Amino acid sequence: MTTHRVLTTLGCALAAVLATAWSTAPPNRPALPTTVRTHGGLLRGADHDGYRTFQGIPYAAAPVGRLRWAPPHPAAGWSGVRDATRPASACPQPPGEVPGGSTDEDCLHLNVTTPDGATPAHPRPVVVWLHGGGFTTGAGSSYDAHRMATRGNVVVVTVNYRLGALGFLAHRELPGSGTFGLADQQAALRWVRAEIGAFGGDRRNVTLAGESAGGYSVCAQLASPTAAGLFDKAVIQSGPCTGRPDRPFAPSSVPLSTARATGADLAATVGCGSARDVLACLRRVDVSRLLAAQDVDQHPAYATPLLPSDPAAAIAAGHFHRVPVLLGHNHDEGNGWAAGIIQAGTPVTAHTWPDVVAAFFPSRRQAQAIVRAYPVHGSDGGPVFGAVIGDANFACPTARTGGLLSAHAPVWRYEFADEHAPPLTPGPPPFPLGAPHASELPYLFDLGGRPRRLTAAQHRLADTLIDYWTRFAGTADPNGPSSPHWPRQTVLSLAPDHTVPTRTVARRHHCAFWNGLG
C-alpha cells in the first residue's frame, strides 16, 4: 500500500469517526399519530412540539436481485396505514456513522420534517438534504431537521441513496454505470415534486442542499441534463464543484473508463472476474463481501448519460442549470484530517514535512513549491498540514466554483469561521482544530437526534445560519431584516457575534498559489 493510500485511508477513517460522533439513536419523544395520504398509500407519522415527522418513506423500489445496479424503479404501494414513526435502514456501508454499518439493500427511503401550519392549502418552501460521507457512509436519518423546519418555516426532506460499490459500480454492460447513487437522488427529487404537497411543502419551490459528498452531489445535479426541472435553488457546503481526484480529501468524479477499471478489479476480487455472466455473478455476491472488497475511495463517473461531463468542466463551460446558489466552506477544513493522521502515527515536523507533502503531491516540483509556501517551524506542523489540505481541497476550489457559477447565476458565498466550534471527535486533538470539515452541521441540525452542545453565542450563530439558509430556500435571497446584509459580491464570514461580509475570506488562504500550481 502506498503512503498516499495509507494517508487517504486514515483521512476516510477520520471522516467515519467524525460521523460516529452523531450516530446515537434519536431519543424517544411523546408523539401523537398523524396521517398523510400519498400516491403509495397512507402514512402515519408523529406529532412533536411544533412539527411533524414522517420517516422511512420509500421513494423507489428496493434495489435487490435484478435491481441491484439498475436505475431506481418506482416503489410499490401498500394497503392499510404504513408506520412512518421511525427511520428505515441506512444503505449498505461499513461501520462508522451507522453503528455496526449496514448490509440492508432495501434502503431507498427518505424522511420528512414539516412545521406546524404547513398544509396543502398553505405550503412551505422545501429543502432536500443530501448527506455527506465520501459516497461511502451516511444516512438521511442522522440529520434531525426540526430546528430548521420550525425556525425557518420550511419542509425538510433527508434522503438515503446507494453508496460505495452498490451506488457507483461501473461495467461496460451495465446501463447507468457509475451513477446509481446520483440516479437515486433524482428519483427522490421526482418523489418530492409529486408528493411533498401532501406534507405541506411547495412542490414549485425546492432547494437541493448537501455537505461534502452531498454538496458535490448538488454540483453533479447542477451539471446533469436528467436533473432538469427537479429543483429551483442549490446549497453547496464543503463540496466544491471543481474537486479533482489528485486532491483526495474533497469529493470528485472520474472518467467512466476509470470507473470501469475499478469495477473490473472489484469483480475479480469477489471471484466474478472470469464468470460467464459477470453481472449475474456480482448480483449473487453477499453485501458484506462487496463492502469488504470495495475501494475506500468512491466517485461518481462522468461520460455517462446522467453525467456527460465532469461537473468542473461543465460548470466552467456554463453548461449547468441556472439556479441561485448558496456556496461555502469552513475555514479550517483540513485540520480534522491532519489531526487524525498525526494521531495515527504520522508526525508532521520540519524534518518529516517534505515526505508528508510528497505523499500527496508526487510531482517533485509541486511538492517543493508547497513546502516553501507552507513552511513548518517548531510545533506548528499540524495546523500547517491542515492548511494545505483545506486550501488545496476546499477553500480555493470553492472560490473557483463560486466565480464560475456567478458568471451565469446569482451566488452567495460564505465561510464558516467559528474558531471554537464544538469538537465532533472524542478526546483532545493534538492541536486546536478551529472550524474543521463538518463543524457547521450542528448549527443546522441536531445530529443523531442529540441536542446541540453550543454556547449562547453559538446558538445565536446557529439561528443566523438557519435564517440565511431558509430565507434563501424561500425567496432565492438569504437577506432579511434580522441578519447582517449579505451582498452577492462578498464572502460572508460566519462566527459567533461576528457575522460580517468581506471582499475576501475572513482569514487569508493561499489561492493564488494553488491557482498557479495547477
XYZ file of C-alpha atoms in Angstrom:
518
model
C 0.000 0.000 0.000
C 1.400 3.402 -0.985
C 1.926 6.200 1.505
C -0.701 8.168 -0.400
C -3.202 5.346 0.095
C -2.313 4.986 3.774
C -2.898 8.679 4.449
C -6.046 8.769 2.352
C -7.363 5.742 4.226
C -6.613 7.448 7.507
C -8.462 10.502 6.283
C -11.501 8.413 5.383
C -11.294 6.696 8.754
C -11.279 10.093 10.425
C -14.379 11.061 8.477
C -16.052 7.930 9.831
C -15.020 8.905 13.369
C -16.489 12.367 12.807
C -19.701 10.751 11.644
C -19.782 8.407 14.642
C -19.882 11.441 16.926
C -23.508 11.998 15.902
C -24.594 8.408 15.351
C -26.602 7.776 18.522
C -30.270 6.971 18.010
C -32.752 9.833 18.452
C -34.320 9.906 21.917
C -37.917 8.753 22.292
C -40.327 11.658 22.400
C -44.010 11.660 23.314
C -45.819 11.687 19.993
C -49.357 11.673 18.660
C -50.123 9.864 15.404
C -50.743 11.870 12.259
C -51.722 10.516 8.858
C -50.949 11.712 5.331
C -52.139 10.219 2.041
C -49.556 9.732 -0.717
C -49.886 8.006 -4.076
C -48.316 4.918 -2.468
C -50.815 4.808 0.387
C -51.461 6.205 3.847
C -48.536 7.129 6.145
C -48.732 7.535 9.907
C -46.084 9.898 11.225
C -45.546 11.520 14.596
C -46.529 14.872 16.106
C -43.948 16.779 18.141
C -43.810 20.201 19.733
C -44.252 22.468 16.727
C -43.528 19.978 13.956
C -44.326 16.560 12.498
C -42.007 13.836 11.226
C -42.536 11.066 8.681
C -39.643 8.628 8.457
C -38.672 5.660 6.327
C -40.819 6.604 3.319
C -39.927 4.517 0.231
C -39.264 6.673 -2.827
C -38.001 3.798 -5.013
C -38.141 0.024 -5.046
C -35.605 -1.986 -3.074
C -32.525 -2.343 -5.346
C -32.161 -6.082 -4.789
C -31.874 -9.082 -7.082
C -32.071 -7.928 -10.694
C -32.493 -4.339 -9.468
C -29.043 -4.347 -7.866
C -27.090 -1.981 -10.129
C -30.189 -0.890 -12.012
C -31.693 2.602 -12.244
C -34.189 3.225 -9.441
C -37.619 1.729 -10.102
C -40.909 3.052 -8.672
C -41.738 1.889 -5.173
C -44.718 -0.409 -4.778
C -47.758 0.894 -2.962
C -49.150 -0.603 0.227
C -52.504 -1.311 1.790
C -53.598 -0.009 5.156
C -51.575 2.599 7.035
C -47.767 2.420 6.850
C -45.882 3.231 10.048
C -43.617 6.234 9.425
C -42.614 6.935 13.009
C -39.085 5.533 12.808
C -36.282 5.600 10.215
C -35.638 2.758 7.815
C -32.275 1.072 7.333
C -29.295 3.025 6.082
C -27.874 1.949 2.742
C -25.099 -0.684 2.918
C -21.891 0.719 4.371
C -19.056 -0.182 6.720
C -19.258 0.755 10.407
C -18.933 4.487 11.038
C -21.804 6.928 11.085
C -24.109 3.916 11.312
C -23.009 1.841 14.336
C -22.126 -1.617 13.074
C -22.652 -0.485 9.496
C -25.492 -1.789 7.330
C -25.997 -4.631 4.860
C -29.666 -3.905 4.090
C -30.145 -3.046 0.411
C -33.791 -2.119 0.961
C -32.729 1.401 1.814
C -34.124 3.853 -0.735
C -36.158 5.811 1.777
C -36.469 9.434 2.818
C -37.673 11.379 5.846
C -39.882 14.463 6.005
C -39.970 17.088 8.770
C -42.734 19.626 8.414
C -43.567 22.591 10.701
C -46.978 23.074 12.252
C -49.042 25.268 9.978
C -47.673 23.770 6.770
C -50.661 22.362 4.907
C -51.551 21.638 1.286
C -53.515 24.885 1.339
C -50.593 26.841 2.832
C -47.437 25.149 1.507
C -43.950 25.977 2.719
C -40.604 26.008 0.831
C -38.858 22.637 0.639
C -35.220 21.816 1.437
C -33.970 18.416 0.203
C -30.821 17.414 2.115
C -28.153 15.057 0.708
C -25.820 13.690 3.374
C -22.044 13.518 3.133
C -19.718 10.633 3.898
C -17.420 10.281 0.896
C -20.075 8.414 -1.137
C -19.351 5.510 1.228
C -21.151 6.213 4.519
C -24.063 8.247 5.834
C -27.828 8.256 6.234
C -30.556 10.839 5.937
C -31.891 9.868 9.363
C -28.686 11.133 11.026
C -29.910 14.705 10.440
C -32.712 15.798 12.775
C -34.030 18.847 10.940
C -36.706 20.065 13.340
C -34.885 23.307 14.233
C -34.506 24.231 10.581
C -38.134 23.332 9.913
C -39.617 25.245 12.832
C -37.400 28.336 12.901
C -37.197 28.605 9.119
C -40.793 27.541 8.444
C -39.675 25.098 5.741
C -40.318 21.444 4.986
C -37.088 19.415 5.133
C -36.539 16.106 3.324
C -33.465 13.992 4.136
C -32.523 11.233 1.689
C -30.776 7.860 1.632
C -29.033 6.972 -1.637
C -26.923 3.990 -2.687
C -23.296 4.187 -1.570
C -19.963 2.551 -2.267
C -19.753 -0.081 -4.976
C -23.514 -0.606 -4.813
C -24.007 3.022 -5.765
C -21.152 3.655 -8.166
C -20.021 0.366 -9.756
C -19.315 0.688 -13.481
C -19.328 -2.094 -16.083
C -19.483 -1.926 -19.862
C -22.708 -3.990 -19.954
C -24.419 -2.057 -17.183
C -26.715 0.869 -18.118
C -26.350 3.663 -15.596
C -22.784 2.650 -14.757
C -21.089 4.752 -12.136
C -24.089 6.939 -11.271
C -26.695 4.812 -9.491
C -26.407 6.864 -6.298
C -26.933 10.081 -8.261
C -29.907 8.493 -10.055
C -31.387 7.675 -6.635
C -31.125 11.345 -5.668
C -33.016 12.299 -8.817
C -35.691 9.714 -8.031
C -36.061 11.284 -4.579
C -36.421 14.717 -6.177
C -39.117 13.379 -8.506
C -40.896 11.954 -5.461
C -40.716 15.396 -3.839
C -42.213 17.110 -6.890
C -45.059 14.567 -6.897
C -45.751 14.025 -3.193
C -44.488 16.836 -0.984
C -47.685 18.870 -1.324
C -49.474 16.346 0.899
C -46.990 17.201 3.686
C -47.461 20.958 3.323
C -44.465 21.501 1.044
C -44.418 23.720 -2.023
C -43.529 21.443 -4.937
C -42.694 24.526 -7.043
C -40.113 25.821 -4.545
C -37.485 23.117 -3.894
C -33.896 23.754 -2.763
C -31.356 20.942 -3.163
C -28.713 21.108 -0.416
C -25.847 18.973 0.828
C -22.483 18.887 2.576
C -19.189 17.244 1.499
C -20.156 14.347 -0.816
C -23.708 15.651 -0.529
C -22.511 19.086 -1.630
C -20.642 17.577 -4.561
C -23.813 15.648 -5.392
C -25.552 19.015 -5.727
C -22.789 20.032 -8.170
C -23.378 16.846 -10.151
C -27.117 17.502 -10.287
C -26.457 21.054 -11.454
C -24.477 19.559 -14.356
C -26.825 16.634 -15.067
C -29.241 17.014 -18.006
C -31.579 14.461 -16.398
C -31.979 16.684 -13.315
C -33.568 19.492 -15.328
C -36.626 20.872 -13.585
C -36.145 18.879 -10.377
C -35.008 21.747 -8.119
C -35.101 25.530 -8.066
C -32.117 26.532 -5.901
C -28.929 24.905 -4.626
C -26.861 24.932 -1.412
C -23.314 23.522 -1.601
C -21.462 23.120 1.712
C -17.819 21.968 1.645
C -18.248 20.112 -1.638
C -16.765 22.353 -4.335
C -17.735 21.523 -7.901
C -14.110 21.720 -9.064
C -12.860 18.781 -6.970
C -10.116 16.633 -8.524
C -9.069 13.025 -7.889
C -5.493 14.172 -7.250
C -6.783 16.239 -4.298
C -8.178 13.233 -2.430
C -9.923 14.797 0.563
C -12.639 16.655 -1.346
C -15.134 14.652 -3.417
C -14.743 14.490 -7.181
C -15.769 12.435 -10.202
C -13.755 10.164 -12.509
C -13.997 9.211 -16.197
C -16.199 6.228 -16.976
C -13.131 4.343 -18.208
C -11.512 4.700 -14.775
C -14.716 3.635 -13.031
C -14.963 0.569 -15.278
C -11.398 -0.424 -14.422
C -12.241 -0.140 -10.725
C -15.358 -2.232 -11.318
C -13.325 -4.916 -13.066
C -10.942 -5.038 -10.106
C -13.885 -5.442 -7.727
C -15.360 -8.250 -9.833
C -12.024 -10.085 -9.806
C -11.624 -9.613 -6.055
C -15.012 -11.195 -5.277
C -14.479 -14.080 -7.701
C -16.608 -12.892 -10.610
C -13.939 -11.583 -12.974
C -13.850 -14.700 -15.147
C -17.519 -15.674 -14.778
C -19.530 -16.332 -17.952
C -22.049 -13.696 -16.801
C -20.135 -11.231 -14.642
C -23.185 -9.169 -13.683
C -25.250 -12.197 -12.684
C -22.334 -13.382 -10.571
C -21.931 -9.972 -8.925
C -25.632 -9.807 -8.124
C -25.279 -13.043 -6.148
C -22.366 -11.794 -4.022
C -23.204 -11.143 -0.375
C -23.346 -7.475 0.566
C -20.762 -7.830 3.327
C -18.293 -9.317 0.856
C -18.841 -6.411 -1.558
C -18.253 -3.912 1.245
C -15.023 -5.644 2.221
C -13.782 -5.631 -1.383
C -14.777 -2.116 -2.479
C -12.199 0.639 -2.787
C -12.001 3.169 0.044
C -12.371 5.992 -2.491
C -15.740 6.209 -4.238
C -16.503 8.604 -7.085
C -19.378 9.161 -9.489
C -18.454 8.538 -13.113
C -18.805 11.064 -15.915
C -19.011 10.460 -19.673
C -22.350 8.835 -18.807
C -25.945 9.695 -19.781
C -26.675 11.116 -16.331
C -23.360 12.999 -16.093
C -21.999 13.628 -19.600
C -19.128 15.823 -18.379
C -17.036 16.262 -15.277
C -19.024 18.827 -13.231
C -15.918 21.037 -13.127
C -15.744 21.131 -16.922
C -19.496 21.559 -17.331
C -19.632 24.479 -14.927
C -16.536 26.098 -16.459
C -18.298 25.923 -19.844
C -21.525 27.343 -18.427
C -23.380 24.072 -19.046
C -25.385 23.797 -15.858
C -28.868 24.547 -14.564
C -29.010 28.296 -13.961
C -30.452 28.376 -10.465
C -29.432 30.574 -7.498
C -26.670 29.040 -5.387
C -25.554 29.451 -1.754
C -21.990 28.132 -1.550
C -19.259 27.941 1.049
C -16.662 26.134 3.123
C -15.223 26.077 6.641
C -12.066 28.000 7.394
C -10.136 25.060 8.864
C -11.489 22.250 6.664
C -8.271 20.228 6.721
C -7.480 20.312 10.434
C -9.554 17.268 11.360
C -7.801 15.084 8.800
C -4.383 16.437 9.781
C -5.092 15.718 13.450
C -6.307 12.189 12.710
C -3.272 11.365 10.590
C -0.921 12.683 13.282
C -2.736 10.683 15.965
C -2.469 7.577 13.777
C 1.324 7.797 13.930
C 2.488 10.172 11.182
C 4.329 13.075 12.836
C 4.484 16.372 10.979
C 7.717 18.170 11.841
C 10.140 20.332 9.893
C 12.113 17.144 9.217
C 9.197 14.940 8.061
C 7.204 17.655 6.280
C 8.770 17.204 2.803
C 7.981 13.467 2.863
C 4.390 14.064 4.004
C 3.830 16.558 1.191
C 5.436 14.230 -1.352
C 2.954 11.501 -0.373
C 0.116 13.679 -1.685
C 1.918 15.516 -4.489
C 4.256 13.087 -6.265
C 5.407 15.833 -8.634
C 8.737 16.893 -7.151
C 8.317 20.438 -8.439
C 4.882 20.801 -6.831
C 5.969 19.233 -3.546
C 8.951 21.561 -3.236
C 6.776 24.584 -4.001
C 4.254 23.569 -1.321
C 6.963 23.118 1.308
C 8.237 26.614 0.507
C 4.767 28.184 0.544
C 3.715 26.381 3.738
C 6.856 26.078 5.877
C 6.740 24.106 9.121
C 8.505 25.632 12.112
C 8.662 24.056 15.553
C 5.360 22.562 16.677
C 3.085 24.095 14.054
C 3.153 21.059 11.737
C -0.462 20.065 12.396
C -2.026 23.433 11.552
C 0.247 23.827 8.512
C -0.721 20.379 7.241
C -4.367 21.248 7.873
C -3.981 24.480 5.918
C -2.565 22.616 2.911
C -5.441 20.111 2.947
C -8.027 22.834 3.458
C -6.708 25.294 0.888
C -5.984 22.714 -1.835
C -9.179 20.695 -1.439
C -11.817 23.138 -0.204
C -11.160 26.870 0.218
C -9.587 27.562 -3.156
C -11.766 25.173 -5.203
C -14.810 26.751 -3.539
C -13.618 30.215 -4.576
C -13.162 28.969 -8.149
C -16.563 27.286 -8.126
C -18.185 30.494 -6.925
C -16.528 32.505 -9.668
C -17.620 30.083 -12.379
C -21.202 29.842 -11.165
C -21.618 33.575 -10.610
C -20.902 34.261 -14.279
C -24.322 32.776 -15.067
C -26.410 32.668 -11.871
C -26.856 34.502 -8.542
C -24.339 33.177 -5.984
C -23.887 33.905 -2.275
C -20.613 32.722 -0.727
C -19.838 32.137 2.937
C -17.011 30.960 5.169
C -17.930 29.280 8.448
C -15.297 30.632 10.826
C -16.173 29.707 14.422
C -12.699 29.093 15.859
C -14.261 27.346 18.863
C -16.745 25.089 17.084
C -17.677 22.076 19.259
C -15.425 19.092 18.525
C -17.025 16.215 16.657
C -14.497 13.632 17.849
C -13.970 12.250 21.352
C -10.810 13.068 23.245
C -8.429 16.002 22.923
C -6.935 16.680 19.476
C -3.167 17.198 19.079
C -3.755 20.888 18.254
C -6.756 23.269 18.231
C -8.972 22.395 15.270
C -10.787 25.699 14.766
C -13.632 25.252 12.249
C -12.842 21.910 10.549
C -14.776 19.903 7.992
C -18.411 19.272 9.008
C -18.233 21.567 12.045
C -21.073 23.764 10.726
C -23.526 20.848 10.710
C -24.508 21.020 14.421
C -25.530 24.633 13.808
C -28.130 23.479 11.265
C -29.195 20.058 12.584
C -29.405 18.007 15.749
C -27.053 15.247 14.634
C -28.196 11.773 15.557
C -31.108 13.367 17.389
C -28.856 14.769 20.103
C -29.331 18.382 21.242
C -26.593 20.736 20.129
C -23.783 21.479 22.593
C -23.415 25.183 21.860
C -22.728 28.277 23.912
C -25.239 31.119 23.953
C -23.222 32.950 21.294
C -23.034 29.799 19.182
C -26.799 29.328 19.498
C -27.220 32.824 18.099
C -24.892 31.899 15.242
C -26.930 28.729 14.637
C -30.087 30.825 14.405
C -28.299 33.129 11.961
C -27.267 30.220 9.729
C -30.759 28.767 9.734
C -32.235 32.198 8.956
C -29.924 32.735 5.987
C -30.332 29.193 4.648
C -34.127 29.092 4.919
C -34.694 32.616 3.589
C -32.615 31.579 0.596
C -34.769 28.450 0.258
C -37.892 30.556 0.364
C -37.009 33.529 -1.817
C -33.654 32.806 -3.548
C -32.134 35.591 -1.418
C -30.697 34.920 2.080
C -31.129 38.511 3.242
C -33.728 39.685 5.721
C -34.253 42.234 8.477
C -32.898 40.078 11.323
C -29.364 39.443 9.966
C -26.452 41.482 8.573
C -26.853 42.235 4.870
C -25.067 39.723 2.661
C -24.114 41.250 -0.708
C -23.582 38.805 -3.548
C -20.133 40.157 -4.424
C -18.733 39.368 -0.967
C -17.927 36.367 1.218
C -19.893 36.248 4.464
C -17.742 35.292 7.454
C -19.900 33.370 9.927
C -18.610 33.458 13.511
C -20.314 33.967 16.894
C -21.390 37.608 17.285
C -19.169 38.490 14.319
C -21.048 37.779 11.103
C -19.707 40.204 8.535
C -19.416 40.403 4.750
C -15.883 40.825 3.418
C -14.342 41.284 -0.009
C -12.189 38.215 0.657
C -12.497 35.370 3.125
C -12.109 36.289 6.776
C -8.612 34.858 7.086
C -6.374 34.591 4.067
C -5.974 31.397 2.069
C -3.205 30.857 -0.468
C -5.467 30.571 -3.505
C -3.163 32.488 -5.818
C -0.519 29.876 -5.052
C -2.825 26.933 -5.786
C -4.152 28.523 -8.943
C -0.575 28.864 -10.176
C 0.429 25.383 -9.069
C -2.088 23.722 -11.384
